[in-house]
PDB file of C-alpha atoms and ligand atoms in Angstrom:
ATOM      1  CA  MET A   1      -9.597 -55.756 -20.679  1.00 97.00           C
ATOM      2  CA  GLN A   2      -7.988 -52.333 -20.505  1.00 98.00           C
ATOM      3  CA  VAL A   3      -5.877 -50.860 -23.281  1.00 98.00           C
ATOM      4  CA  LEU A   4      -2.664 -49.215 -22.072  1.00 98.00           C
ATOM      5  CA  ASP A   5      -2.869 -46.022 -24.094  1.00 98.00           C
ATOM      6  CA  GLY A   6       0.690 -44.950 -24.836  1.00 98.00           C
ATOM      7  CA  LYS A   7      -0.396 -42.083 -27.029  1.00 98.00           C
ATOM      8  CA  LYS A   8      -2.365 -40.416 -24.253  1.00 98.00           C
ATOM      9  CA  THR A   9       0.158 -41.255 -21.516  1.00 98.00           C
ATOM     10  CA  SER A  10       3.039 -39.896 -23.594  1.00 98.00           C
ATOM     11  CA  GLU A  11       1.090 -36.687 -24.184  1.00 98.00           C
ATOM     12  CA  ASP A  12       0.533 -36.413 -20.410  1.00 98.00           C
ATOM     13  CA  ILE A  13       4.267 -36.831 -19.759  1.00 98.00           C
ATOM     14  CA  LYS A  14       5.160 -34.311 -22.466  1.00 98.00           C
ATOM     15  CA  LYS A  15       2.765 -31.792 -20.914  1.00 98.00           C
ATOM     16  CA  GLU A  16       4.392 -32.334 -17.500  1.00 98.00           C
ATOM     17  CA  ILE A  17       7.831 -31.758 -19.027  1.00 98.00           C
ATOM     18  CA  ALA A  18       6.609 -28.673 -20.940  1.00 98.00           C
ATOM     19  CA  ILE A  19       5.428 -27.132 -17.657  1.00 98.00           C
ATOM     20  CA  GLU A  20       8.888 -27.679 -16.131  1.00 98.00           C
ATOM     21  CA  VAL A  21      10.557 -26.178 -19.204  1.00 98.00           C
ATOM     22  CA  GLN A  22       8.296 -23.135 -18.999  1.00 98.00           C
ATOM     23  CA  GLN A  23       9.302 -22.757 -15.356  1.00 98.00           C
ATOM     24  CA  MET A  24      12.983 -22.957 -16.313  1.00 98.00           C
ATOM     25  CA  LYS A  25      12.468 -20.213 -18.886  1.00 98.00           C
ATOM     26  CA  GLU A  26      10.693 -18.005 -16.375  1.00 98.00           C
ATOM     27  CA  ASN A  27      13.599 -18.495 -13.965  1.00 98.00           C
ATOM     28  CA  GLY A  28      15.980 -17.364 -16.691  1.00 98.00           C
ATOM     29  CA  GLU A  29      17.548 -20.831 -16.875  1.00 98.00           C
ATOM     30  CA  LYS A  30      18.778 -22.546 -20.010  1.00 98.00           C
ATOM     31  CA  VAL A  31      16.271 -25.037 -21.466  1.00 98.00           C
ATOM     32  CA  PRO A  32      17.287 -28.657 -22.247  1.00 98.00           C
ATOM     33  CA  HIS A  33      18.988 -29.187 -25.604  1.00 98.00           C
ATOM     34  CA  LEU A  34      18.937 -32.567 -27.376  1.00 98.00           C
ATOM     35  CA  ALA A  35      20.816 -33.481 -30.552  1.00 98.00           C
ATOM     36  CA  ALA A  36      19.997 -36.499 -32.716  1.00 98.00           C
ATOM     37  CA  VAL A  37      22.566 -37.964 -35.099  1.00 98.00           C
ATOM     38  CA  ILE A  38      21.316 -39.880 -38.101  1.00 98.00           C
ATOM     39  CA  VAL A  39      23.578 -41.644 -40.584  1.00 98.00           C
ATOM     40  CA  GLY A  40      22.149 -42.487 -44.025  1.00 98.00           C
ATOM     41  CA  ASN A  41      18.604 -42.532 -45.369  1.00 96.00           C
ATOM     42  CA  ASP A  42      16.806 -45.482 -43.752  1.00 95.00           C
ATOM     43  CA  GLY A  43      13.083 -44.625 -43.954  1.00 93.00           C
ATOM     44  CA  ALA A  44      12.094 -45.895 -40.503  1.00 92.00           C
ATOM     45  CA  SER A  45      15.083 -44.251 -38.781  1.00 96.00           C
ATOM     46  CA  LEU A  46      14.372 -40.920 -40.506  1.00 96.00           C
ATOM     47  CA  THR A  47      10.765 -41.114 -39.294  1.00 94.00           C
ATOM     48  CA  TYR A  48      11.796 -41.837 -35.678  1.00 95.00           C
ATOM     49  CA  VAL A  49      14.444 -39.136 -35.562  1.00 97.00           C
ATOM     50  CA  GLY A  50      12.117 -36.574 -37.190  1.00 96.00           C
ATOM     51  CA  SER A  51       9.544 -37.402 -34.538  1.00 96.00           C
ATOM     52  CA  LYS A  52      12.101 -36.961 -31.728  1.00 96.00           C
ATOM     53  CA  VAL A  53      13.147 -33.523 -33.007  1.00 97.00           C
ATOM     54  CA  ARG A  54       9.512 -32.408 -33.519  1.00 97.00           C
ATOM     55  CA  SER A  55       8.636 -33.466 -29.971  1.00 97.00           C
ATOM     56  CA  CYS A  56      11.509 -31.322 -28.643  1.00 98.00           C
ATOM     57  CA  GLN A  57      10.079 -28.308 -30.417  1.00 97.00           C
ATOM     58  CA  GLN A  58       6.585 -29.118 -29.143  1.00 97.00           C
ATOM     59  CA  ILE A  59       7.640 -28.995 -25.472  1.00 98.00           C
ATOM     60  CA  GLY A  60      10.099 -26.113 -25.624  1.00 98.00           C
ATOM     61  CA  PHE A  61      13.456 -27.934 -25.765  1.00 98.00           C
ATOM     62  CA  ASP A  62      16.224 -26.790 -28.077  1.00 98.00           C
ATOM     63  CA  SER A  63      17.044 -29.467 -30.647  1.00 98.00           C
ATOM     64  CA  THR A  64      19.638 -30.131 -33.318  1.00 98.00           C
ATOM     65  CA  LEU A  65      19.398 -32.693 -36.090  1.00 98.00           C
ATOM     66  CA  VAL A  66      22.767 -33.912 -37.324  1.00 98.00           C
ATOM     67  CA  SER A  67      22.286 -35.670 -40.690  1.00 98.00           C
ATOM     68  CA  LEU A  68      25.355 -37.490 -41.972  1.00 98.00           C
ATOM     69  CA  PRO A  69      25.838 -39.352 -45.254  1.00 98.00           C
ATOM     70  CA  GLU A  70      25.756 -43.170 -45.455  1.00 98.00           C
ATOM     71  CA  THR A  71      29.360 -43.019 -46.715  1.00 98.00           C
ATOM     72  CA  ILE A  72      30.774 -41.337 -43.603  1.00 98.00           C
ATOM     73  CA  THR A  73      33.797 -43.176 -42.166  1.00 98.00           C
ATOM     74  CA  GLU A  74      33.965 -44.468 -38.606  1.00 98.00           C
ATOM     75  CA  ASP A  75      36.705 -41.934 -37.796  1.00 98.00           C
ATOM     76  CA  GLU A  76      34.621 -39.049 -39.123  1.00 98.00           C
ATOM     77  CA  LEU A  77      31.649 -40.152 -37.012  1.00 98.00           C
ATOM     78  CA  LEU A  78      33.898 -40.493 -33.951  1.00 98.00           C
ATOM     79  CA  ALA A  79      35.151 -36.935 -34.571  1.00 98.00           C
ATOM     80  CA  LYS A  80      31.549 -35.703 -34.688  1.00 98.00           C
ATOM     81  CA  ILE A  81      30.801 -37.453 -31.398  1.00 98.00           C
ATOM     82  CA  LYS A  82      33.836 -35.849 -29.790  1.00 98.00           C
ATOM     83  CA  GLU A  83      32.541 -32.476 -30.940  1.00 98.00           C
ATOM     84  CA  LEU A  84      29.087 -33.172 -29.424  1.00 98.00           C
ATOM     85  CA  ASN A  85      30.667 -34.429 -26.179  1.00 98.00           C
ATOM     86  CA  GLU A  86      32.569 -31.150 -25.882  1.00 98.00           C
ATOM     87  CA  ASP A  87      29.697 -28.867 -26.906  1.00 98.00           C
ATOM     88  CA  ASP A  88      28.783 -27.105 -23.690  1.00 97.00           C
ATOM     89  CA  ASN A  89      25.522 -25.915 -25.165  1.00 97.00           C
ATOM     90  CA  LEU A  90      24.248 -29.489 -25.515  1.00 98.00           C
ATOM     91  CA  ASP A  91      22.754 -31.531 -22.648  1.00 98.00           C
ATOM     92  CA  GLY A  92      22.343 -34.856 -24.380  1.00 98.00           C
ATOM     93  CA  PHE A  93      22.478 -36.584 -27.739  1.00 98.00           C
ATOM     94  CA  ILE A  94      21.615 -39.869 -29.375  1.00 98.00           C
ATOM     95  CA  VAL A  95      23.057 -41.707 -32.340  1.00 98.00           C
ATOM     96  CA  GLN A  96      20.150 -43.406 -34.086  1.00 98.00           C
ATOM     97  CA  LEU A  97      20.646 -47.155 -34.593  1.00 97.00           C
ATOM     98  CA  PRO A  98      21.173 -49.208 -36.651  1.00 96.00           C
ATOM     99  CA  LEU A  99      24.330 -47.742 -38.191  1.00 98.00           C
ATOM    100  CA  PRO A 100      25.672 -48.725 -41.635  1.00 98.00           C
ATOM    101  CA  LYS A 101      27.545 -52.039 -41.630  1.00 97.00           C
ATOM    102  CA  HIS A 102      30.998 -50.476 -42.064  1.00 98.00           C
ATOM    103  CA  ILE A 103      30.693 -48.687 -38.728  1.00 98.00           C
ATOM    104  CA  ASN A 104      31.293 -50.519 -35.454  1.00 98.00           C
ATOM    105  CA  GLU A 105      28.263 -49.695 -33.324  1.00 97.00           C
ATOM    106  CA  GLU A 106      29.930 -50.687 -30.068  1.00 98.00           C
ATOM    107  CA  LYS A 107      32.859 -48.361 -30.725  1.00 98.00           C
ATOM    108  CA  ILE A 108      30.465 -45.479 -31.391  1.00 98.00           C
ATOM    109  CA  LEU A 109      28.366 -46.057 -28.273  1.00 98.00           C
ATOM    110  CA  LEU A 110      31.522 -46.268 -26.134  1.00 98.00           C
ATOM    111  CA  ALA A 111      32.668 -42.888 -27.463  1.00 98.00           C
ATOM    112  CA  ILE A 112      29.579 -41.060 -26.166  1.00 98.00           C
ATOM    113  CA  ASP A 113      30.112 -39.174 -22.893  1.00 98.00           C
ATOM    114  CA  PRO A 114      27.977 -41.137 -20.352  1.00 98.00           C
ATOM    115  CA  ASP A 115      26.713 -37.815 -18.935  1.00 98.00           C
ATOM    116  CA  LYS A 116      25.215 -36.983 -22.342  1.00 98.00           C
ATOM    117  CA  ASP A 117      24.075 -40.534 -23.183  1.00 98.00           C
ATOM    118  CA  VAL A 118      20.324 -39.922 -22.907  1.00 98.00           C
ATOM    119  CA  ASP A 119      19.688 -43.278 -24.641  1.00 98.00           C
ATOM    120  CA  GLY A 120      21.272 -45.006 -21.638  1.00 98.00           C
ATOM    121  CA  PHE A 121      23.215 -47.366 -23.907  1.00 98.00           C
ATOM    122  CA  HIS A 122      26.741 -46.694 -22.580  1.00 98.00           C
ATOM    123  CA  PRO A 123      28.077 -49.491 -20.309  1.00 98.00           C
ATOM    124  CA  THR A 124      28.487 -46.981 -17.469  1.00 98.00           C
ATOM    125  CA  ASN A 125      24.798 -46.117 -17.585  1.00 98.00           C
ATOM    126  CA  PHE A 126      23.675 -49.683 -18.224  1.00 98.00           C
ATOM    127  CA  GLY A 127      25.720 -50.761 -15.188  1.00 98.00           C
ATOM    128  CA  LYS A 128      24.229 -48.018 -13.048  1.00 98.00           C
ATOM    129  CA  MET A 129      20.737 -49.123 -14.083  1.00 98.00           C
ATOM    130  CA  ALA A 130      21.518 -52.701 -13.033  1.00 98.00           C
ATOM    131  CA  LEU A 131      22.793 -51.396  -9.676  1.00 97.00           C
ATOM    132  CA  ASP A 132      19.715 -49.192  -8.967  1.00 96.00           C
ATOM    133  CA  MET A 133      21.763 -45.986  -9.254  1.00 97.00           C
ATOM    134  CA  GLU A 134      20.279 -42.818 -10.741  1.00 96.00           C
ATOM    135  CA  THR A 135      20.987 -42.767 -14.464  1.00 98.00           C
ATOM    136  CA  PHE A 136      19.431 -42.636 -17.920  1.00 98.00           C
ATOM    137  CA  ILE A 137      17.154 -45.663 -18.397  1.00 98.00           C
ATOM    138  CA  PRO A 138      16.886 -46.731 -22.081  1.00 98.00           C
ATOM    139  CA  ALA A 139      13.792 -45.047 -23.464  1.00 98.00           C
ATOM    140  CA  THR A 140      11.730 -48.060 -24.523  1.00 98.00           C
ATOM    141  CA  PRO A 141      12.041 -50.013 -21.237  1.00 98.00           C
ATOM    142  CA  PHE A 142      11.608 -46.731 -19.312  1.00 98.00           C
ATOM    143  CA  GLY A 143       8.390 -46.078 -21.264  1.00 98.00           C
ATOM    144  CA  ILE A 144       7.059 -49.546 -20.468  1.00 98.00           C
ATOM    145  CA  MET A 145       7.786 -49.061 -16.748  1.00 98.00           C
ATOM    146  CA  GLN A 146       5.912 -45.736 -16.865  1.00 98.00           C
ATOM    147  CA  LEU A 147       2.884 -47.312 -18.558  1.00 98.00           C
ATOM    148  CA  LEU A 148       2.765 -50.056 -15.902  1.00 98.00           C
ATOM    149  CA  LYS A 149       3.126 -47.448 -13.157  1.00 98.00           C
ATOM    150  CA  ARG A 150       0.559 -44.977 -14.439  1.00 98.00           C
ATOM    151  CA  TYR A 151      -2.068 -47.697 -15.011  1.00 98.00           C
ATOM    152  CA  ASN A 152      -1.329 -49.211 -11.568  1.00 98.00           C
ATOM    153  CA  VAL A 153      -0.510 -52.622 -13.040  1.00 98.00           C
ATOM    154  CA  ASP A 154       0.631 -54.769 -10.119  1.00 98.00           C
ATOM    155  CA  THR A 155       3.909 -56.498 -10.967  1.00 98.00           C
ATOM    156  CA  VAL A 156       5.021 -57.537  -7.485  1.00 98.00           C
ATOM    157  CA  GLY A 157       5.612 -61.270  -7.193  1.00 98.00           C
ATOM    158  CA  LYS A 158       4.285 -61.818 -10.716  1.00 98.00           C
ATOM    159  CA  HIS A 159       5.949 -63.982 -13.333  1.00 98.00           C
ATOM    160  CA  THR A 160       7.162 -61.746 -16.151  1.00 99.00           C
ATOM    161  CA  VAL A 161       8.267 -63.359 -19.400  1.00 99.00           C
ATOM    162  CA  VAL A 162      10.352 -61.178 -21.695  1.00 98.00           C
ATOM    163  CA  ILE A 163      10.715 -62.341 -25.310  1.00 98.00           C
ATOM    164  CA  GLY A 164      13.891 -61.037 -26.941  1.00 98.00           C
ATOM    165  CA  ARG A 165      17.294 -60.236 -25.409  1.00 98.00           C
ATOM    166  CA  SER A 166      18.316 -57.113 -27.358  1.00 97.00           C
ATOM    167  CA  HIS A 167      20.517 -54.566 -25.605  1.00 97.00           C
ATOM    168  CA  ILE A 168      17.903 -51.868 -26.281  1.00 97.00           C
ATOM    169  CA  VAL A 169      14.762 -53.601 -25.010  1.00 98.00           C
ATOM    170  CA  GLY A 170      14.723 -57.213 -23.778  1.00 98.00           C
ATOM    171  CA  ARG A 171      17.880 -57.254 -21.649  1.00 98.00           C
ATOM    172  CA  PRO A 172      17.253 -53.944 -19.821  1.00 98.00           C
ATOM    173  CA  MET A 173      13.563 -54.855 -19.427  1.00 98.00           C
ATOM    174  CA  SER A 174      14.486 -58.097 -17.675  1.00 98.00           C
ATOM    175  CA  ILE A 175      16.679 -56.119 -15.243  1.00 98.00           C
ATOM    176  CA  LEU A 176      14.094 -53.405 -14.538  1.00 98.00           C
ATOM    177  CA  MET A 177      11.275 -55.870 -13.872  1.00 98.00           C
ATOM    178  CA  SER A 178      13.445 -57.769 -11.382  1.00 98.00           C
ATOM    179  CA  ARG A 179      14.536 -54.633  -9.499  1.00 98.00           C
ATOM    180  CA  LYS A 180      12.958 -53.768  -6.157  1.00 97.00           C
ATOM    181  CA  GLY A 181       9.758 -51.686  -6.356  1.00 95.00           C
ATOM    182  CA  ASN A 182       6.446 -51.512  -8.143  1.00 94.00           C
ATOM    183  CA  PRO A 183       6.675 -51.715 -11.101  1.00 98.00           C
ATOM    184  CA  GLY A 184       9.351 -54.310 -10.491  1.00 98.00           C
ATOM    185  CA  ASP A 185       9.706 -57.104  -7.922  1.00 98.00           C
ATOM    186  CA  SER A 186       8.780 -59.600 -10.634  1.00 98.00           C
ATOM    187  CA  THR A 187      10.197 -63.055 -11.141  1.00 98.00           C
ATOM    188  CA  VAL A 188      11.629 -62.736 -14.616  1.00 98.00           C
ATOM    189  CA  THR A 189      12.235 -65.254 -17.385  1.00 98.00           C
ATOM    190  CA  LEU A 190      14.201 -63.885 -20.336  1.00 98.00           C
ATOM    191  CA  THR A 191      13.439 -65.939 -23.441  1.00 98.00           C
ATOM    192  CA  HIS A 192      15.062 -65.589 -26.870  1.00 97.00           C
ATOM    193  CA  SER A 193      15.589 -67.227 -30.240  1.00 95.00           C
ATOM    194  CA  ARG A 194      17.303 -70.279 -28.697  1.00 97.00           C
ATOM    195  CA  THR A 195      14.649 -70.888 -26.020  1.00 98.00           C
ATOM    196  CA  LYS A 196      12.921 -74.244 -26.425  1.00 98.00           C
ATOM    197  CA  ASN A 197       9.115 -74.394 -26.221  1.00 98.00           C
ATOM    198  CA  ILE A 198       8.498 -70.698 -25.566  1.00 98.00           C
ATOM    199  CA  GLU A 199       4.761 -71.428 -25.150  1.00 98.00           C
ATOM    200  CA  GLU A 200       5.528 -73.301 -21.914  1.00 98.00           C
ATOM    201  CA  PHE A 201       6.789 -69.995 -20.515  1.00 98.00           C
ATOM    202  CA  THR A 202       4.210 -67.678 -22.063  1.00 98.00           C
ATOM    203  CA  LYS A 203       1.294 -69.888 -20.931  1.00 98.00           C
ATOM    204  CA  ASN A 204       2.503 -69.515 -17.343  1.00 98.00           C
ATOM    205  CA  ALA A 205       3.239 -65.787 -17.533  1.00 99.00           C
ATOM    206  CA  ASP A 206       1.341 -63.109 -15.632  1.00 99.00           C
ATOM    207  CA  ILE A 207       3.053 -60.440 -17.733  1.00 99.00           C
ATOM    208  CA  ILE A 208       4.478 -60.883 -21.253  1.00 99.00           C
ATOM    209  CA  ILE A 209       6.751 -58.316 -22.898  1.00 99.00           C
ATOM    210  CA  THR A 210       7.474 -59.123 -26.541  1.00 98.00           C
ATOM    211  CA  ALA A 211      10.312 -57.447 -28.416  1.00 98.00           C
ATOM    212  CA  LEU A 212      10.777 -59.875 -31.242  1.00 96.00           C
ATOM    213  CA  GLY A 213       9.873 -58.114 -34.493  1.00 96.00           C
ATOM    214  CA  VAL A 214       7.763 -61.012 -35.803  1.00 97.00           C
ATOM    215  CA  PRO A 215       4.280 -59.707 -36.746  1.00 98.00           C
ATOM    216  CA  ASN A 216       1.368 -61.392 -34.906  1.00 98.00           C
ATOM    217  CA  TYR A 217       3.695 -63.949 -33.275  1.00 98.00           C
ATOM    218  CA  LEU A 218       1.941 -64.159 -29.898  1.00 98.00           C
ATOM    219  CA  LYS A 219      -1.426 -65.913 -30.302  1.00 98.00           C
ATOM    220  CA  ALA A 220      -4.351 -66.381 -27.903  1.00 98.00           C
ATOM    221  CA  ASP A 221      -3.538 -70.074 -27.326  1.00 98.00           C
ATOM    222  CA  MET A 222      -0.078 -69.099 -26.012  1.00 98.00           C
ATOM    223  CA  VAL A 223      -1.353 -67.026 -23.056  1.00 98.00           C
ATOM    224  CA  LYS A 224      -3.444 -67.543 -19.940  1.00 98.00           C
ATOM    225  CA  ASP A 225      -6.545 -65.610 -18.896  1.00 98.00           C
ATOM    226  CA  GLY A 226      -5.870 -62.270 -17.220  1.00 98.00           C
ATOM    227  CA  VAL A 227      -2.402 -61.838 -18.725  1.00 99.00           C
ATOM    228  CA  VAL A 228      -0.800 -58.389 -19.084  1.00 99.00           C
ATOM    229  CA  VAL A 229       0.685 -58.001 -22.579  1.00 99.00           C
ATOM    230  CA  ILE A 230       3.215 -55.366 -23.658  1.00 99.00           C
ATOM    231  CA  ASP A 231       3.922 -55.363 -27.404  1.00 98.00           C
ATOM    232  CA  VAL A 232       7.188 -53.723 -28.435  1.00 98.00           C
ATOM    233  CA  GLY A 233       7.060 -55.007 -32.028  1.00 96.00           C
ATOM    234  CA  ILE A 234       6.941 -52.398 -34.792  1.00 95.00           C
ATOM    235  CA  THR A 235       7.314 -54.143 -38.142  1.00 95.00           C
ATOM    236  CA  ARG A 236       6.337 -52.465 -41.412  1.00 94.00           C
ATOM    237  CA  VAL A 237       4.111 -54.934 -43.248  1.00 95.00           C
ATOM    238  CA  ALA A 238       3.321 -54.216 -46.913  1.00 96.00           C
ATOM    239  CA  ASP A 239      -0.320 -53.216 -47.428  1.00 96.00           C
ATOM    240  CA  ALA A 240      -1.328 -51.791 -50.796  1.00 96.00           C
ATOM    241  CA  SER A 241      -4.670 -50.568 -49.419  1.00 95.00           C
ATOM    242  CA  HIS A 242      -2.848 -48.134 -47.109  1.00 94.00           C
ATOM    243  CA  PRO A 243      -1.699 -44.733 -48.451  1.00 94.00           C
ATOM    244  CA  LYS A 244       1.863 -45.315 -47.200  1.00 93.00           C
ATOM    245  CA  GLY A 245       1.946 -48.813 -48.711  1.00 95.00           C
ATOM    246  CA  TYR A 246       2.514 -50.466 -45.309  1.00 95.00           C
ATOM    247  CA  VAL A 247       0.999 -50.842 -41.866  1.00 95.00           C
ATOM    248  CA  ILE A 248       2.897 -50.943 -38.567  1.00 95.00           C
ATOM    249  CA  THR A 249       2.280 -54.364 -37.044  1.00 97.00           C
ATOM    250  CA  GLY A 250       3.106 -55.597 -33.543  1.00 98.00           C
ATOM    251  CA  ASP A 251       4.329 -58.987 -32.279  1.00 98.00           C
ATOM    252  CA  VAL A 252       0.907 -59.726 -30.793  1.00 98.00           C
ATOM    253  CA  ASP A 253      -2.251 -60.964 -32.510  1.00 98.00           C
ATOM    254  CA  PHE A 254      -4.223 -58.196 -30.797  1.00 98.00           C
ATOM    255  CA  ASP A 255      -7.743 -59.385 -31.671  1.00 98.00           C
ATOM    256  CA  GLY A 256      -7.165 -62.859 -30.232  1.00 98.00           C
ATOM    257  CA  VAL A 257      -4.898 -62.048 -27.279  1.00 98.00           C
ATOM    258  CA  SER A 258      -6.821 -58.978 -26.071  1.00 98.00           C
ATOM    259  CA  LYS A 259      -9.860 -61.191 -25.326  1.00 98.00           C
ATOM    260  CA  LYS A 260      -7.807 -63.007 -22.658  1.00 98.00           C
ATOM    261  CA  SER A 261      -5.858 -59.998 -21.347  1.00 98.00           C
ATOM    262  CA  SER A 262      -6.365 -57.795 -18.305  1.00 98.00           C
ATOM    263  CA  PHE A 263      -4.148 -55.088 -19.830  1.00 99.00           C
ATOM    264  CA  ILE A 264      -2.660 -54.840 -23.320  1.00 98.00           C
ATOM    265  CA  THR A 265      -0.773 -52.261 -25.397  1.00 98.00           C
ATOM    266  CA  PRO A 266      -1.937 -51.588 -28.963  1.00 98.00           C
ATOM    267  CA  VAL A 267       0.347 -51.151 -31.985  1.00 98.00           C
ATOM    268  CA  PRO A 268       0.539 -48.389 -32.996  1.00 96.00           C
ATOM    269  CA  GLY A 269      -0.249 -46.128 -30.039  1.00 98.00           C
ATOM    270  CA  GLY A 270       1.227 -48.228 -27.244  1.00 98.00           C
ATOM    271  CA  VAL A 271       4.925 -48.454 -26.428  1.00 98.00           C
ATOM    272  CA  GLY A 272       6.098 -46.440 -29.486  1.00 97.00           C
ATOM    273  CA  PRO A 273       4.984 -42.952 -28.416  1.00 97.00           C
ATOM    274  CA  MET A 274       6.207 -43.612 -24.849  1.00 98.00           C
ATOM    275  CA  THR A 275       9.747 -44.078 -26.127  1.00 98.00           C
ATOM    276  CA  ILE A 276       9.960 -40.499 -27.320  1.00 97.00           C
ATOM    277  CA  ALA A 277       8.451 -39.096 -24.131  1.00 98.00           C
ATOM    278  CA  MET A 278      11.056 -40.926 -22.046  1.00 98.00           C
ATOM    279  CA  LEU A 279      13.915 -39.706 -24.228  1.00 98.00           C
ATOM    280  CA  LEU A 280      12.710 -36.186 -23.448  1.00 98.00           C
ATOM    281  CA  GLN A 281      12.494 -37.078 -19.751  1.00 98.00           C
ATOM    282  CA  ASN A 282      16.117 -38.277 -19.870  1.00 98.00           C
ATOM    283  CA  THR A 283      17.168 -35.053 -21.600  1.00 98.00           C
ATOM    284  CA  LEU A 284      15.486 -33.023 -18.858  1.00 98.00           C
ATOM    285  CA  LEU A 285      17.384 -35.128 -16.292  1.00 98.00           C
ATOM    286  CA  ALA A 286      20.634 -34.461 -18.190  1.00 98.00           C
ATOM    287  CA  ARG A 287      19.988 -30.706 -18.007  1.00 98.00           C
ATOM    288  CA  LYS A 288      19.259 -30.895 -14.275  1.00 97.00           C
ATOM    289  CA  MET A 289      22.413 -32.955 -13.640  1.00 96.00           C
ATOM    290  CA  ARG A 290      24.488 -30.382 -15.524  1.00 96.00           C
ATOM    291  CA  MET A 291      22.950 -27.537 -13.516  1.00 92.00           C
ATOM    292  CA  LYS A 292      24.085 -29.178 -10.259  1.00 88.00           C
TER     293      LYS A 292
HETATM  294  N1  GUN B 301      16.898 -47.540 -32.813  1.00 81.02           N
HETATM  295  C1  GUN B 301      15.770 -48.151 -32.354  1.00 81.02           C
HETATM  296  N2  GUN B 301      15.468 -47.700 -31.113  1.00 81.02           N
HETATM  297  C2  GUN B 301      16.417 -46.789 -30.794  1.00 81.02           C
HETATM  298  C3  GUN B 301      16.614 -45.982 -29.649  1.00 81.02           C
HETATM  299  O1  GUN B 301      15.897 -46.018 -28.648  1.00 81.02           O
HETATM  300  N3  GUN B 301      17.702 -45.166 -29.695  1.00 81.02           N
HETATM  301  C4  GUN B 301      18.525 -45.117 -30.759  1.00 81.02           C
HETATM  302  N4  GUN B 301      19.578 -44.294 -30.704  1.00 81.02           N
HETATM  303  N5  GUN B 301      18.369 -45.865 -31.835  1.00 81.02           N
HETATM  304  C5  GUN B 301      17.302 -46.693 -31.853  1.00 81.02           C
END
């Protein structure tokens, strides 16, 4: 069994990007600039966004944090997005999800200029991804593809079972794994909350990608020997013995499943850190596209 170390791999990618940024500086070029919009005070979202902005600073990007109150109206947020779209100094920006209930998420995502949509959530970019055109790949699926690639995990002709059909992870993952190439060229089954007898699929899977948000859902008796397991779950589970009062728990019962796996991602330290690295990679791409 080999652990797919997302912490180390993400650091490698960040170092590669930092070298490119240094080169840009030496050439007198403008460095990439990412903005992150956060609405409200959700603890997990604040942590993620803080981490994204810190990573920008670490590798030499310019960054802007736009913190907006929970009470902001949809129109006010749309006005802010228009401003960011038109800001020539900015290469890309993200609006951290989820948004408060009174704001229509779809309307917000549609308002983002696809050329600055480094999350890859706009239908234009999602469509390009499905059609193998160059675009921003959503950060979490992009990070998983990079982990598979950098650890030389063979996906060609394998049966990949994705659990969860979210627009951010499961759905794009199912598309990427079925695209031509390695990683890719998999036969994909996309399972979800209405799938009957999920174990029948997971037991026959060569590769399982879980993005469910149910702690320790995938157990050893649900997988076959030699399986590759990618755990996208990041649920905060209360734990009084921990200084923060919680532990981050994945969808996979790691102790049991790892004994049967050929490759497996840990939580934390697997997919999570990769997500940020790939957001930075997309921002670098945005800068390069704007230079052209
Ligand atoms: N919320 C959870 N994951 C993401 C992400 O990748 N991007 C944004 N904008 N919000 C998220």
